[in-house]
Coordinates of C-alpha atoms in Angstrom, one line a residue:
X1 CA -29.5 -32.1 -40.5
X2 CA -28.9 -34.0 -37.2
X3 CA -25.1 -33.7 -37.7
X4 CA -23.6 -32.5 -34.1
X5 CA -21.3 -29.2 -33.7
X6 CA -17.9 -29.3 -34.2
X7 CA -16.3 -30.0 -30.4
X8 CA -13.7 -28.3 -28.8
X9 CA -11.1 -30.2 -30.2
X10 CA -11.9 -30.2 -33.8
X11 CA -11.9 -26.3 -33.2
X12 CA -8.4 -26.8 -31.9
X13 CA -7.3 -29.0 -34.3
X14 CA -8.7 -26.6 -37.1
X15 CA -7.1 -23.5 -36.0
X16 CA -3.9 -25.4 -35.6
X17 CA -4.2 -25.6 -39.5
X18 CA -5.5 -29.8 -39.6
X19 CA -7.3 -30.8 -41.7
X20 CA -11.1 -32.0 -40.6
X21 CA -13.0 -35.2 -41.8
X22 CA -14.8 -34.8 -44.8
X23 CA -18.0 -35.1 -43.0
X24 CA -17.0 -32.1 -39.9
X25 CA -15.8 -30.2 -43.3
X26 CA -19.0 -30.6 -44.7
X27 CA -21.1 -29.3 -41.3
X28 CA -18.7 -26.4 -40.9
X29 CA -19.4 -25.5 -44.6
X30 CA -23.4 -25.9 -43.9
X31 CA -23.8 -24.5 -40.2
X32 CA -24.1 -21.4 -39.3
X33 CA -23.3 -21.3 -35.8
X34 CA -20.2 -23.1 -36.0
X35 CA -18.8 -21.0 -38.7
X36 CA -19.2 -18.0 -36.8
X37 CA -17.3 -19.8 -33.2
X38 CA -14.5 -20.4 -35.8
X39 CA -14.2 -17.0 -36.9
X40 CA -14.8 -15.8 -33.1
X41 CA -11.8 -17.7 -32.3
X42 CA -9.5 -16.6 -35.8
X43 CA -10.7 -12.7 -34.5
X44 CA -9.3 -13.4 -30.9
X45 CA -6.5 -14.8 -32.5
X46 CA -5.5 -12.2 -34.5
X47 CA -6.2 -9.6 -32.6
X48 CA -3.7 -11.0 -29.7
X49 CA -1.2 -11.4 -33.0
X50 CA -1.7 -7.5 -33.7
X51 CA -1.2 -6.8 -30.4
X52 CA 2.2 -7.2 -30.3
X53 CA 4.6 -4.7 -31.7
X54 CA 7.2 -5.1 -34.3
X55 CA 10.4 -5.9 -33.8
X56 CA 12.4 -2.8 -34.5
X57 CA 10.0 -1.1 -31.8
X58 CA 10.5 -3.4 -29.4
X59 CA 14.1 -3.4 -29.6
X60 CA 14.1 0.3 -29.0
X61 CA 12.0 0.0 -26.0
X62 CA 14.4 -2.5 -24.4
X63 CA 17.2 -0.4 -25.6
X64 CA 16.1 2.7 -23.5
X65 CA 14.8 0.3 -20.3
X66 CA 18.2 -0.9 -20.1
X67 CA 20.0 2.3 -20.4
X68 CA 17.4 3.9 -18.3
X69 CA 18.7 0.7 -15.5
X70 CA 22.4 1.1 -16.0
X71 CA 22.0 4.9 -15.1
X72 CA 22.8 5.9 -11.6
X73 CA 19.9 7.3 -9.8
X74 CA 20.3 11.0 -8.8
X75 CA 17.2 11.3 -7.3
X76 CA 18.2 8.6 -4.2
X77 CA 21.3 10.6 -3.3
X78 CA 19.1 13.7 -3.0
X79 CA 16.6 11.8 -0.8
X80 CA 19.3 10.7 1.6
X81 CA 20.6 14.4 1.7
X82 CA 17.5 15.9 2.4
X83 CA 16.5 12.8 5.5
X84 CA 20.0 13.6 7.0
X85 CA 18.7 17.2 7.0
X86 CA 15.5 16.3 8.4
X87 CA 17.1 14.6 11.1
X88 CA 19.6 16.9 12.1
X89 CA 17.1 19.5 12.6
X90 CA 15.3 17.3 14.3
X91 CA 17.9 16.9 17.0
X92 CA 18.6 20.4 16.9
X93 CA 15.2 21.9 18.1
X94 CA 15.3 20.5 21.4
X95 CA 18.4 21.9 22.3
X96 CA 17.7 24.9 21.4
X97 CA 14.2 25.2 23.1
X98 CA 15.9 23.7 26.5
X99 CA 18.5 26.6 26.5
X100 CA 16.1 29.1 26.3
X101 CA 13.6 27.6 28.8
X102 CA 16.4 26.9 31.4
X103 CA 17.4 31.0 31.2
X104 CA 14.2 31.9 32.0
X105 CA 12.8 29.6 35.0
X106 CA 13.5 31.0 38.5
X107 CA 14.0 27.9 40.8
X108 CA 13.5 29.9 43.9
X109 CA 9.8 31.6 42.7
X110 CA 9.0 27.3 41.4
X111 CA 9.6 26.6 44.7
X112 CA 7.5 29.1 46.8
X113 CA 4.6 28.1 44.3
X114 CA 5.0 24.4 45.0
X115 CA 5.2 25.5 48.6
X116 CA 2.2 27.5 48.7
X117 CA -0.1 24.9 46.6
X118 CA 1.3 22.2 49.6
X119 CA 0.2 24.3 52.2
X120 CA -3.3 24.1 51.1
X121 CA -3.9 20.6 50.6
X122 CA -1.3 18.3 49.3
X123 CA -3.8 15.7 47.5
X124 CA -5.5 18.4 46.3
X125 CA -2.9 18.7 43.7
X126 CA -3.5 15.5 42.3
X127 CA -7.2 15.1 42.3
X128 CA -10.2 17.4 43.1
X129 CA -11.5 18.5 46.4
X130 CA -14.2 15.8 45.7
X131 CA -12.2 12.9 45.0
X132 CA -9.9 13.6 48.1
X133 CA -13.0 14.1 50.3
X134 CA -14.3 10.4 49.0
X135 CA -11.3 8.6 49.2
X136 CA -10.5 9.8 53.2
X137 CA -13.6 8.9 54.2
X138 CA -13.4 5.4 52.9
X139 CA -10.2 5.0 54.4
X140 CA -11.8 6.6 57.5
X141 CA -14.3 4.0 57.4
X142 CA -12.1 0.8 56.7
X143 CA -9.3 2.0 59.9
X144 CA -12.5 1.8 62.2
X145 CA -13.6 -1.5 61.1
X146 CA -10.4 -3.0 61.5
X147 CA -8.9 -4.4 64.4
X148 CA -5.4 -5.7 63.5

């Protein structure tokens, strides 16, 4: 048989319930591989068909999302209570901690400290021994070359 497969649109007009010429009939009747797209395609169709619940389900389902929606959240007014707590406390701690560290700091023994760590070098204090030593000699160097 030299008779050519049925096309995409004689599926489409076939599962829309048409009617096919009497010759595309015939070929569906006689060929194998066109019978079994068709019945691919009825399979897919009915299985998205069953896929879709009946209608007294469904109307319960939409019933209970839309009392579920109307419902006033509890949970959101707990969330805001428990962030305002969070936040209090938050601005709490600090306090706190700066009254006890402001009882126990003795000005006058900071200031014999700082006084003694002066005494010894002041740039030691903010770099090492090293670094000082390699910065003053540079600076050493460049005031000797200079003549301004």
């Amino acid at each position: 048989m030299t008779a050519w497969h049925l096309n995409d649109e004689e599926f489409d007009r076939l599962l829309a319930g048409e009617e096919l010429a009497a010759g595309r009939a015939e070929h569906l009747h006689d060929c194998l591989a066109c019978r079994r797209r068709r019945d691919g395609l009825l399979s897919v169709i009915e299985d998205a068909a069953a896929g879709d619940p009946a209608d007294e389900v469904r109307g319960r389902v939409r019933e209970a999302a839309l009392a579920a929606w109307g419902r006033p959240e509890r949970r959101f007014h707990r969330w805001w209570l428990a962030a305002a707590a969070a936040l209090l406390i938050a601005l709490l701690l600090p306090i706190s901690h700066r009254v006890r560290r402001q009882a126990a700091i003795d000005p006058v023994a900071v200031m014999e400290e700082v006084d003694t760590i002066l005494a010894r070098d002041p740039l030691t204090v903010l770099a090492s021994e090293e670094v000082v030593e390699a910065v003053t000699s540079v600076q050493a160097q460049a005031t000797e070359g200079s003549t301004s």
